[in-house]
PDB file of C-alpha atoms and ligand atoms in Angstrom:
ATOM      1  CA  UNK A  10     -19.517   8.756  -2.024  1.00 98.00           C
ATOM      2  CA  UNK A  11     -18.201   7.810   1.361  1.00 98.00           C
ATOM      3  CA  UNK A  12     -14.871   6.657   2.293  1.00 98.00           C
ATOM      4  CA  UNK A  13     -12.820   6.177   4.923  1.00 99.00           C
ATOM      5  CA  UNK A  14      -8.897   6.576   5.049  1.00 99.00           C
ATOM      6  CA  UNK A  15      -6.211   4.512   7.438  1.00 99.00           C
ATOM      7  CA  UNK A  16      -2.676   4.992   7.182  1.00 98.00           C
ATOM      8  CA  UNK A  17       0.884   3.592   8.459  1.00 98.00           C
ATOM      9  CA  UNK A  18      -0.561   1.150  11.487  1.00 98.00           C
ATOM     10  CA  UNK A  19       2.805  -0.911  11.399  1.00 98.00           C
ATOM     11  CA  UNK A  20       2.047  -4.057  12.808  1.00 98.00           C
ATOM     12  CA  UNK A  21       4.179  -6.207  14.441  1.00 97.00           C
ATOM     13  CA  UNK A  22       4.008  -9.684  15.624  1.00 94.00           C
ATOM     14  CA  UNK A  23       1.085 -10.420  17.674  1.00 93.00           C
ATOM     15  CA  UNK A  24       1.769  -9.349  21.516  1.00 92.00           C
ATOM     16  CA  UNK A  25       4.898  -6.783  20.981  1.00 95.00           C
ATOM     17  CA  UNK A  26       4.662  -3.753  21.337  1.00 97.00           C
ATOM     18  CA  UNK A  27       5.963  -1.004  19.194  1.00 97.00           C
ATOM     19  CA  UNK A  28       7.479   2.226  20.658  1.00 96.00           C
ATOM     20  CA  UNK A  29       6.085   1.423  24.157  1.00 96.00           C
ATOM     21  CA  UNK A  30       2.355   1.050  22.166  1.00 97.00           C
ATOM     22  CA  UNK A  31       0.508  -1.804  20.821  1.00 97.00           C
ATOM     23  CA  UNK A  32      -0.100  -1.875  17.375  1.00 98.00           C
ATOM     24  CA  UNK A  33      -2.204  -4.523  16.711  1.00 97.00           C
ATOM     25  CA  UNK A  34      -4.632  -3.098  19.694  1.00 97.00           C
ATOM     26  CA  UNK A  35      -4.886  -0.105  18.509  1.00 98.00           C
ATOM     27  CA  UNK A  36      -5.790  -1.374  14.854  1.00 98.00           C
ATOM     28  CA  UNK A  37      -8.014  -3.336  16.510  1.00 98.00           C
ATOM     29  CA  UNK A  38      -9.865  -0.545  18.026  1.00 98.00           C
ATOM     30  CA  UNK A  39     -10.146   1.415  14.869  1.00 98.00           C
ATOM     31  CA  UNK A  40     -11.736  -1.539  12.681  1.00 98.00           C
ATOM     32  CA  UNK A  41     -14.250  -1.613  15.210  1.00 98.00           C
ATOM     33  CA  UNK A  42     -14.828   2.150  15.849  1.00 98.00           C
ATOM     34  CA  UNK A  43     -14.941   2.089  11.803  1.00 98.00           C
ATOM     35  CA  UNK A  44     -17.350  -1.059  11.725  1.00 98.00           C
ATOM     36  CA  UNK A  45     -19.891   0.685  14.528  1.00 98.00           C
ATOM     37  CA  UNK A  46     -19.562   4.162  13.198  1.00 98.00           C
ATOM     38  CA  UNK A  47     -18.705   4.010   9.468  1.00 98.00           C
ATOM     39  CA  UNK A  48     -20.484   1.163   7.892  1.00 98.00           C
ATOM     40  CA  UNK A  49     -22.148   2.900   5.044  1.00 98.00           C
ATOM     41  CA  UNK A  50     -19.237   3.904   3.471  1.00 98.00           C
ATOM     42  CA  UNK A  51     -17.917   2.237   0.318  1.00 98.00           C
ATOM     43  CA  UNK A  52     -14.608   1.302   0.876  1.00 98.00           C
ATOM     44  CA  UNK A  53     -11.638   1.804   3.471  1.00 98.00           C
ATOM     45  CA  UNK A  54      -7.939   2.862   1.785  1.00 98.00           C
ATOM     46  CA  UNK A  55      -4.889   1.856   4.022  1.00 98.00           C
ATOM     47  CA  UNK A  56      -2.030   4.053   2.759  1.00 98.00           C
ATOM     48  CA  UNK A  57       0.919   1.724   2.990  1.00 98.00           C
ATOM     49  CA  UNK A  58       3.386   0.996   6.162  1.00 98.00           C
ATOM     50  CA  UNK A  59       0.954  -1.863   6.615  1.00 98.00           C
ATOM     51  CA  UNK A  60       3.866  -3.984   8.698  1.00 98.00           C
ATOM     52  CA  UNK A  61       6.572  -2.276  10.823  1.00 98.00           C
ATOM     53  CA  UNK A  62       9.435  -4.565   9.100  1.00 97.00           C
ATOM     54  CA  UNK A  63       6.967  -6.427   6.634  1.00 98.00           C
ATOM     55  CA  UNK A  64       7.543  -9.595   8.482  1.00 97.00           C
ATOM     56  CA  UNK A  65       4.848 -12.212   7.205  1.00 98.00           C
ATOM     57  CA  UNK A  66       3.378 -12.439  11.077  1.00 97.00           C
ATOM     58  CA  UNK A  67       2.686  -9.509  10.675  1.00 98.00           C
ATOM     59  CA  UNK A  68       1.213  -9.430   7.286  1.00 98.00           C
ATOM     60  CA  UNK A  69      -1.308 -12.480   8.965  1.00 98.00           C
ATOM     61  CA  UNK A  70      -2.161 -10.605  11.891  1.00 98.00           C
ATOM     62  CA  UNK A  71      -3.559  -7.762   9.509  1.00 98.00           C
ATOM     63  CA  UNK A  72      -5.025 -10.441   6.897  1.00 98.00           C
ATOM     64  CA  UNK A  73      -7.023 -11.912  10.515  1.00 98.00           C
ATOM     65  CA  UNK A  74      -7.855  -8.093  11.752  1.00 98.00           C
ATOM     66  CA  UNK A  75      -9.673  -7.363   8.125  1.00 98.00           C
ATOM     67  CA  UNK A  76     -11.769 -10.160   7.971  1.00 98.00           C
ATOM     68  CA  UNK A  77     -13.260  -8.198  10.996  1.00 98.00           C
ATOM     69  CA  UNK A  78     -14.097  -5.325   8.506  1.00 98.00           C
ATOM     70  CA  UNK A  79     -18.193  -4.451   7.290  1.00 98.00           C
ATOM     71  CA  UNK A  80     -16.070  -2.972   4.627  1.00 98.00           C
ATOM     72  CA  UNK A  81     -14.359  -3.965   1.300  1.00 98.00           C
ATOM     73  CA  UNK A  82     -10.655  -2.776   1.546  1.00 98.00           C
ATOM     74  CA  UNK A  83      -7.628  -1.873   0.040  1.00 98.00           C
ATOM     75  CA  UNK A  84      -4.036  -1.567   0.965  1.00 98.00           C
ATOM     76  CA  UNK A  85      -0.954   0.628  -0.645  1.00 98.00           C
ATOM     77  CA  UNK A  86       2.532  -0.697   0.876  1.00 98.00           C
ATOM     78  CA  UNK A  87       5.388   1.959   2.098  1.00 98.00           C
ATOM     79  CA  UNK A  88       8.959   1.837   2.810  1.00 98.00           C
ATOM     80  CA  UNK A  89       8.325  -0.284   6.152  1.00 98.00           C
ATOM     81  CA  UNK A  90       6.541  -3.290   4.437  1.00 98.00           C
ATOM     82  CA  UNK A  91       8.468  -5.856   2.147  1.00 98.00           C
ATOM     83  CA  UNK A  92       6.376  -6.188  -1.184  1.00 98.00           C
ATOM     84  CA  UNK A  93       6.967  -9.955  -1.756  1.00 98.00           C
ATOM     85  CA  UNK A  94       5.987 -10.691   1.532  1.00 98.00           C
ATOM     86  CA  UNK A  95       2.641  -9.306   1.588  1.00 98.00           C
ATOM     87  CA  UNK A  96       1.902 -10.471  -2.090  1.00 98.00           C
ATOM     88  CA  UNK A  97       2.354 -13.872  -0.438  1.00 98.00           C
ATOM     89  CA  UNK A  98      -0.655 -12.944   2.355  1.00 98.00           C
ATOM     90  CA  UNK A  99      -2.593 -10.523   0.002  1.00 98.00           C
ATOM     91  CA  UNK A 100      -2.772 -13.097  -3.259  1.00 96.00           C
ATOM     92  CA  UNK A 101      -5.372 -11.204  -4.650  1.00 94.00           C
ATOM     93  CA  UNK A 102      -3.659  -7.801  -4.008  1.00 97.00           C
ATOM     94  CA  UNK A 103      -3.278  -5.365  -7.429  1.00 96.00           C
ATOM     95  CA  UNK A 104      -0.222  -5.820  -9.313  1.00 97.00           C
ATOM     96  CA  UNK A 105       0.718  -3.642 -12.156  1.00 96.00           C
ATOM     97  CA  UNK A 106       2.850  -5.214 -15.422  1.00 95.00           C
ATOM     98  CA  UNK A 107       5.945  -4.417 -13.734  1.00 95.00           C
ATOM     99  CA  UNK A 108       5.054  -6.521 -10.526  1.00 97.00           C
ATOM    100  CA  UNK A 109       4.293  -3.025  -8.313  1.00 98.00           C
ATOM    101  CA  UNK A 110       1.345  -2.720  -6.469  1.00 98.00           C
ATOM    102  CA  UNK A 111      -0.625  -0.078  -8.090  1.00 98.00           C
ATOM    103  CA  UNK A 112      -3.943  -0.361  -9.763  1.00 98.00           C
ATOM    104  CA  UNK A 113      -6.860   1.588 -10.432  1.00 98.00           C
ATOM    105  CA  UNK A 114     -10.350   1.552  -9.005  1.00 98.00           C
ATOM    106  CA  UNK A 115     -13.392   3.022 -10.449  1.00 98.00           C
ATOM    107  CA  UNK A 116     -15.780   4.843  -7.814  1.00 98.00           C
ATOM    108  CA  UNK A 117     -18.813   6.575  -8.389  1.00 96.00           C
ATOM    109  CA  UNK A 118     -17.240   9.265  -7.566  1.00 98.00           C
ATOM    110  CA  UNK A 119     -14.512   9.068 -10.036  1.00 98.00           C
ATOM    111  CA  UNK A 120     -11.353   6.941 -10.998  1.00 98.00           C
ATOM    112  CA  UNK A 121      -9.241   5.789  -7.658  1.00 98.00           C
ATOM    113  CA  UNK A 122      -5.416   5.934  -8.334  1.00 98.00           C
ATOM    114  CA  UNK A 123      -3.350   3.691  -5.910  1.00 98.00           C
ATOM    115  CA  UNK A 124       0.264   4.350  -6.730  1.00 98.00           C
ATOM    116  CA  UNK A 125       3.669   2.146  -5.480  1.00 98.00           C
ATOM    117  CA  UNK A 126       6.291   4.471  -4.261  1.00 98.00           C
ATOM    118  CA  UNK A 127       8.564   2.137  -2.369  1.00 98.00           C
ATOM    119  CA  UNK A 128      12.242   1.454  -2.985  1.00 97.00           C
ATOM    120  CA  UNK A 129      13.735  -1.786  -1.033  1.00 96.00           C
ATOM    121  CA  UNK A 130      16.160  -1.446   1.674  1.00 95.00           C
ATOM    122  CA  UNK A 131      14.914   2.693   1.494  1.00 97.00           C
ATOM    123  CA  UNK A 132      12.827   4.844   4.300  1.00 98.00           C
ATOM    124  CA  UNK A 133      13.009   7.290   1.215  1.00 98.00           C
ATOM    125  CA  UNK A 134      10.058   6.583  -2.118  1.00 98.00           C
ATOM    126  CA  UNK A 135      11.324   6.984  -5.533  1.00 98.00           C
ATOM    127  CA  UNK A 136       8.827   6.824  -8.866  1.00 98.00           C
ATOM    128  CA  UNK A 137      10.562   4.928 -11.121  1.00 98.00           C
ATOM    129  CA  UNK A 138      10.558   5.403 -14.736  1.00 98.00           C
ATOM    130  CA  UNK A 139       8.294   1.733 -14.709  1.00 98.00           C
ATOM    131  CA  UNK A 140       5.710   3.288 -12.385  1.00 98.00           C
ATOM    132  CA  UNK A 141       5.933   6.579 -14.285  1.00 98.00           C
ATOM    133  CA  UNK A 142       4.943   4.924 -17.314  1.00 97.00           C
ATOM    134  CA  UNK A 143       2.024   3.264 -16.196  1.00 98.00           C
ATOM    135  CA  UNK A 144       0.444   6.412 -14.075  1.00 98.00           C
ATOM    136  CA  UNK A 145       0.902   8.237 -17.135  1.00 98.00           C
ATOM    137  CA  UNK A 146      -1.503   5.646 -19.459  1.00 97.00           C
ATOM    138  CA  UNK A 147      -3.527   5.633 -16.472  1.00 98.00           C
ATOM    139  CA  UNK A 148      -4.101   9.423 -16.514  1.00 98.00           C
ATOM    140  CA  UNK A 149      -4.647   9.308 -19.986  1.00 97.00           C
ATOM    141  CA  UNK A 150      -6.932   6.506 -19.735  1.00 97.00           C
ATOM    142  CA  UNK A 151      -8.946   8.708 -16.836  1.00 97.00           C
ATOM    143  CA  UNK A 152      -8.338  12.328 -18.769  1.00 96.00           C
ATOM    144  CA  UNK A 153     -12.649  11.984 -18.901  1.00 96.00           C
ATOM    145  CA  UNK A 154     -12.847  10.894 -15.455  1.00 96.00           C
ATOM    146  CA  UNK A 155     -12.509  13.611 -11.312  1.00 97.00           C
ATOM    147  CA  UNK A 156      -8.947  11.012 -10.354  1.00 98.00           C
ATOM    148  CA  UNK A 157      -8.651  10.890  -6.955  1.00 98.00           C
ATOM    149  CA  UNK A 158      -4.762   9.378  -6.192  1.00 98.00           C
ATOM    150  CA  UNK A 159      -3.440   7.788  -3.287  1.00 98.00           C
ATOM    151  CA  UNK A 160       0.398   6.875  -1.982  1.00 98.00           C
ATOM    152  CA  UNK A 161       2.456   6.183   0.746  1.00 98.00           C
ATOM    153  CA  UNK A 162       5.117   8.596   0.554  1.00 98.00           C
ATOM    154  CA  UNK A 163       4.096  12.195  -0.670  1.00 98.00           C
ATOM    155  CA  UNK A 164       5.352  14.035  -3.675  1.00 98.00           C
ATOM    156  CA  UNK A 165       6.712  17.145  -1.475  1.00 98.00           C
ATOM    157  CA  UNK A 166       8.342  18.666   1.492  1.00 98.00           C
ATOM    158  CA  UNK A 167       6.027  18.797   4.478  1.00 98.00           C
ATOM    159  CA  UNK A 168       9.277  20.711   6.585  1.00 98.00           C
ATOM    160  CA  UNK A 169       9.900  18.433   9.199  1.00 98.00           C
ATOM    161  CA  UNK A 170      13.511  17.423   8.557  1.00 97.00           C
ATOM    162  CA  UNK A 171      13.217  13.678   9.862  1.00 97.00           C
ATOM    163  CA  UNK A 172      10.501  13.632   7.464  1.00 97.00           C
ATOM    164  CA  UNK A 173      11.717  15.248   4.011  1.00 97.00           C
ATOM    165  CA  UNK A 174      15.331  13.586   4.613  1.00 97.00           C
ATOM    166  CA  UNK A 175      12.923  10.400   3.924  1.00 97.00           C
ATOM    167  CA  UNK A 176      10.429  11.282   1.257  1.00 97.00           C
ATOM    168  CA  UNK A 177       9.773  10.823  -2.090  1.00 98.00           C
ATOM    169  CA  UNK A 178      13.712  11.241  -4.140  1.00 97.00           C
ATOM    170  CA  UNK A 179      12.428  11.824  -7.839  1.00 96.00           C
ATOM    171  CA  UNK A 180      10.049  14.300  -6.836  1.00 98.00           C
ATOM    172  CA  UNK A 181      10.531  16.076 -10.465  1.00 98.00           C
ATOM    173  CA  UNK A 182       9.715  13.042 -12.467  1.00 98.00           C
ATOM    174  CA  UNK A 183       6.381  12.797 -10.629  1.00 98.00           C
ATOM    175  CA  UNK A 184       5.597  16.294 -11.128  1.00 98.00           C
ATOM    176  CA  UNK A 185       6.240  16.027 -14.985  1.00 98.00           C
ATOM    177  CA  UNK A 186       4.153  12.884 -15.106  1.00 98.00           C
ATOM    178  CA  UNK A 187       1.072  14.566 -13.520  1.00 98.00           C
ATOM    179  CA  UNK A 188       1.611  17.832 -15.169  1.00 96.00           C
ATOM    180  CA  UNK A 189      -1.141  19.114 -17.151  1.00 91.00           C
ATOM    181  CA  UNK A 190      -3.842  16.590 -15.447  1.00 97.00           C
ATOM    182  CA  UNK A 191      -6.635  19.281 -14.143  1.00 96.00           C
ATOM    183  CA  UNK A 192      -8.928  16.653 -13.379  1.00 97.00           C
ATOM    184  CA  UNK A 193      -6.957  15.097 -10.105  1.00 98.00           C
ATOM    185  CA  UNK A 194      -9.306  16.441  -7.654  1.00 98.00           C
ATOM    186  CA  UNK A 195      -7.300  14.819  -4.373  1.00 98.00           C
ATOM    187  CA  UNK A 196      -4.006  13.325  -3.021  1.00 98.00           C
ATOM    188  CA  UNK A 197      -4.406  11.046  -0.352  1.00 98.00           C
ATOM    189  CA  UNK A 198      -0.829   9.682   1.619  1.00 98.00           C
ATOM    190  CA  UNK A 199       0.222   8.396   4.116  1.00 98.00           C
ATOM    191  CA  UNK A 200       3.944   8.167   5.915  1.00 98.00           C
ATOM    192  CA  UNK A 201       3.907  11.195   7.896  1.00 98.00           C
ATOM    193  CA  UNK A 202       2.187  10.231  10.947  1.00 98.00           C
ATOM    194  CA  UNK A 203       0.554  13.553  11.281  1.00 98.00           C
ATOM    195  CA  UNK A 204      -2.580  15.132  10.553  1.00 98.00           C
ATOM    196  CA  UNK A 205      -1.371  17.345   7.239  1.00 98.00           C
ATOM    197  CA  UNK A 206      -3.878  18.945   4.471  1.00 98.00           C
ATOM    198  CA  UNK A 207      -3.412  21.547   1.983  1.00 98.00           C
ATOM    199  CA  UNK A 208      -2.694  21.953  -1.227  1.00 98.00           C
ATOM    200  CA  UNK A 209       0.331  20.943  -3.366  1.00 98.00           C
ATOM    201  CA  UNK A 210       0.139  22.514  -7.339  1.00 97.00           C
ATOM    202  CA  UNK A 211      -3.475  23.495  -7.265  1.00 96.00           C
ATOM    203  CA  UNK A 212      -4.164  19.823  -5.883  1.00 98.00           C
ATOM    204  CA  UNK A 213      -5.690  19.407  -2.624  1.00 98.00           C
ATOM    205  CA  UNK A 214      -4.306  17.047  -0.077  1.00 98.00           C
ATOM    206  CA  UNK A 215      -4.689  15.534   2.967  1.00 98.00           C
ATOM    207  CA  UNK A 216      -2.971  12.669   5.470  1.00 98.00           C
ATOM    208  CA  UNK A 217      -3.498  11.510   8.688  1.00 97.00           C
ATOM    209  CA  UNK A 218      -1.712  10.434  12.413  1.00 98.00           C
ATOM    210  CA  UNK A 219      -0.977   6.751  12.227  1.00 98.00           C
ATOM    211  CA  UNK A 220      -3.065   3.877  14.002  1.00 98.00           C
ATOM    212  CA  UNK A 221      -0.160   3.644  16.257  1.00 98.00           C
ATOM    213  CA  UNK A 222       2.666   6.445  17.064  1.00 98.00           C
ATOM    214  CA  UNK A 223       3.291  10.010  15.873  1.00 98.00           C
ATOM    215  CA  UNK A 224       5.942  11.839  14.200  1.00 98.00           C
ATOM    216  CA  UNK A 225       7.063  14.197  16.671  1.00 97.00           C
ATOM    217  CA  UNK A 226       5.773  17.823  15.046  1.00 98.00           C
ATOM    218  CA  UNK A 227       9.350  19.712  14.549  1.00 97.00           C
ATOM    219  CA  UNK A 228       9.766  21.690  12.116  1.00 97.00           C
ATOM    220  CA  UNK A 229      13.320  22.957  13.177  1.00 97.00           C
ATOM    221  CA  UNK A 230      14.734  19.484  13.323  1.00 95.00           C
ATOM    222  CA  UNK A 231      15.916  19.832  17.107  1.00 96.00           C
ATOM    223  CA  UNK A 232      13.681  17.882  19.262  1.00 94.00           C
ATOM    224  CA  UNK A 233      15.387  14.650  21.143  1.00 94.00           C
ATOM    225  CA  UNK A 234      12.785  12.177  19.883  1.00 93.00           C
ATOM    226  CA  UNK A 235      11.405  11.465  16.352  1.00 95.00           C
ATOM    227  CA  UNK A 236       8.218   9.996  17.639  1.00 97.00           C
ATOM    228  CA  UNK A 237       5.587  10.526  20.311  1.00 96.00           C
ATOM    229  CA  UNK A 238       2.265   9.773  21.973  1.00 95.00           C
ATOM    230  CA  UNK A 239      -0.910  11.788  20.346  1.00 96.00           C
ATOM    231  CA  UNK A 240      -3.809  10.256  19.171  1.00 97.00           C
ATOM    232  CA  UNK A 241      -4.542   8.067  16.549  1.00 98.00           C
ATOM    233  CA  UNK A 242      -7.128   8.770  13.928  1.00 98.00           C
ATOM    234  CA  UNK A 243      -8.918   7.449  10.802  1.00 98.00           C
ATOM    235  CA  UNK A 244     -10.559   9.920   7.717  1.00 98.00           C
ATOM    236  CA  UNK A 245     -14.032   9.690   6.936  1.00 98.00           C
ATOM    237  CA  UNK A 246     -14.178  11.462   3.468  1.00 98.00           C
ATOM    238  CA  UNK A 247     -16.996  12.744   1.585  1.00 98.00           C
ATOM    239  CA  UNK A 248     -16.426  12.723  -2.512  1.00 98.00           C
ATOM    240  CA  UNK A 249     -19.126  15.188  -3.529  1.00 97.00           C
ATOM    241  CA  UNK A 250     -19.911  16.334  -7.503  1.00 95.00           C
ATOM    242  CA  UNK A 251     -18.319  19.520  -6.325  1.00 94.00           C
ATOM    243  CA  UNK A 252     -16.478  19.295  -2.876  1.00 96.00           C
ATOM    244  CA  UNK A 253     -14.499  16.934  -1.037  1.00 98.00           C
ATOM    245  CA  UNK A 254     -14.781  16.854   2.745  1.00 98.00           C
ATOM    246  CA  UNK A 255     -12.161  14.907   5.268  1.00 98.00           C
ATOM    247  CA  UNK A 256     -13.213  14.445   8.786  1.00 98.00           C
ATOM    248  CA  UNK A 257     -10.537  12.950  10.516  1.00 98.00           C
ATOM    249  CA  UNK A 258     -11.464  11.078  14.007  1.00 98.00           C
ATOM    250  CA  UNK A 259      -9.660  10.323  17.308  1.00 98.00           C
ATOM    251  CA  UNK A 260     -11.203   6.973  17.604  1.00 97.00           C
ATOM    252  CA  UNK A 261      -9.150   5.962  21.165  1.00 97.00           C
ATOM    253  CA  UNK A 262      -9.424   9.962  22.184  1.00 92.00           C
ATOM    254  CA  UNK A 263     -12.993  10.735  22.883  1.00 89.00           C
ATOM    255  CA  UNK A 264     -16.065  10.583  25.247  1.00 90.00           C
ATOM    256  CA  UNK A 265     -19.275  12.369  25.647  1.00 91.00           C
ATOM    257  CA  UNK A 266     -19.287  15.396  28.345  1.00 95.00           C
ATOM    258  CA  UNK A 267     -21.994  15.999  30.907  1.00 95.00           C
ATOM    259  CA  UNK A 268     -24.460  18.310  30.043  1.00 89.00           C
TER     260      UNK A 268
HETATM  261 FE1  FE2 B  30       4.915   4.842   8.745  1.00 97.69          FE
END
């Protein structure tokens, strides 16, 4: 199974730009790189920070931009988008009992976990005891099933300090929750606005840049500026029986060279 992965392009209202970039272009330019280069795969997963500050112009710009997509889609929320407001432009969005956005999507590949991790008013993600609940009947309700999760904000320390001073604050109560699960083959987040893979308590993982700018890579939490220029990408990812395979691809950054 094919898929391809898009994270944080924090759109704005239609003609502003965004730290000196345009968001909405440079969306723009990835549905259609994904539409001419990617339309055999299955689905395409936006990892949350769908709206810079979740304003509903926003949210209708990116409603407009996917009916552009060959593909059927789905979209996590993150810290920057306001979860009312995007229920009111996504109506037929996943909601769980509680009212988060979370469901879960069977593949062919295996059982596609999209979690909620955002707090209101917070950069930082929490996992409430509400969301807890319901990802551990889900992971019961998979235990037969490869799970394959996905979420905005990730479960760890990636040390960059204007990244982990923002990132997920109950970090414990998630690890409890997915404790003992051997069959979560992949995490997929977002957030970070960097290309990131590893693994993370036997669990592979992987993220991406953002459609629009990048976290400055600083691990020592000197540099003058949080965010820079470097090039956007998407994930193509390959769910095999037994291997995963992420591609990642600077759609805006590339050209054939002469022979
Ligand atoms: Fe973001």
């Amino acid at each position: 199974m094919k898929f391809i992965h898009v994270t944080d392009p924090h759109l704005i209202t239609p003609g502003e730009l965004l730290h000196s970039l345009d968001p909405q272009k440079r969306f723009s330019a990835c549905i259609q790189s994904i539409n001419e280069r990617e339309a055999d795969a299955e689905i395409v997963v936006i990892t949350g920070d769908l709206a810079d500050r979740g304003q509903l112009s926003a949210y209708r710009a990116l409603h407009r931009e996917l009916k552009r997509l060959v593909l059927p889609y789905h979209l996590l929320i993150g810290n920057h988008d306001n979860r009312a407001n995007f229920l009111s432009i996504f109506h037929d969005a996943w909601v769980d009992d509680y009212g988060f956005v979370q469901g879960i999507l069977p593949t062919a590949a295996g059982r596609f976990l999209f979690l909620d991790t955002v707090q209101p008013g917070q950069s930082a993600g929490i996992y409430c005891s509400k969301r807890c609940q319901w990802l551990e009947r889900a992971l019961s309700d998979s235990a037969r099933e490869q799970v394959f999760l996905f979420m905005h904000h990730p479960p760890f320390d990636v040390n960059i300090p204007f990244l982990d001073r923002i990132g997920l604050e109950n970090k414990q109560d998630f690890i409890d929750v997915i404790a003992g699960h051997n069959n979560i083959r992949h995490l997929f987040f977002g957030h970070v606005h960097r290309p990131i893979s590893g693994s993370w308590r036997g669990i592979p993982f992987s993220t991406l840049t953002s459609t629009n700018h990048q976290v400055v890579l600083d691990m020592k939490g000197t540099a003058p500026v949080n965010y820079w220029n470097e090039a956007p990408t998407y994930g193509v990812v390959l769910l095999h029986p037994h291997h995963t395979i992420v591609h990642t691809f600077p759609y805006l950054d590339n050209e054939p060279l002469p022979v």
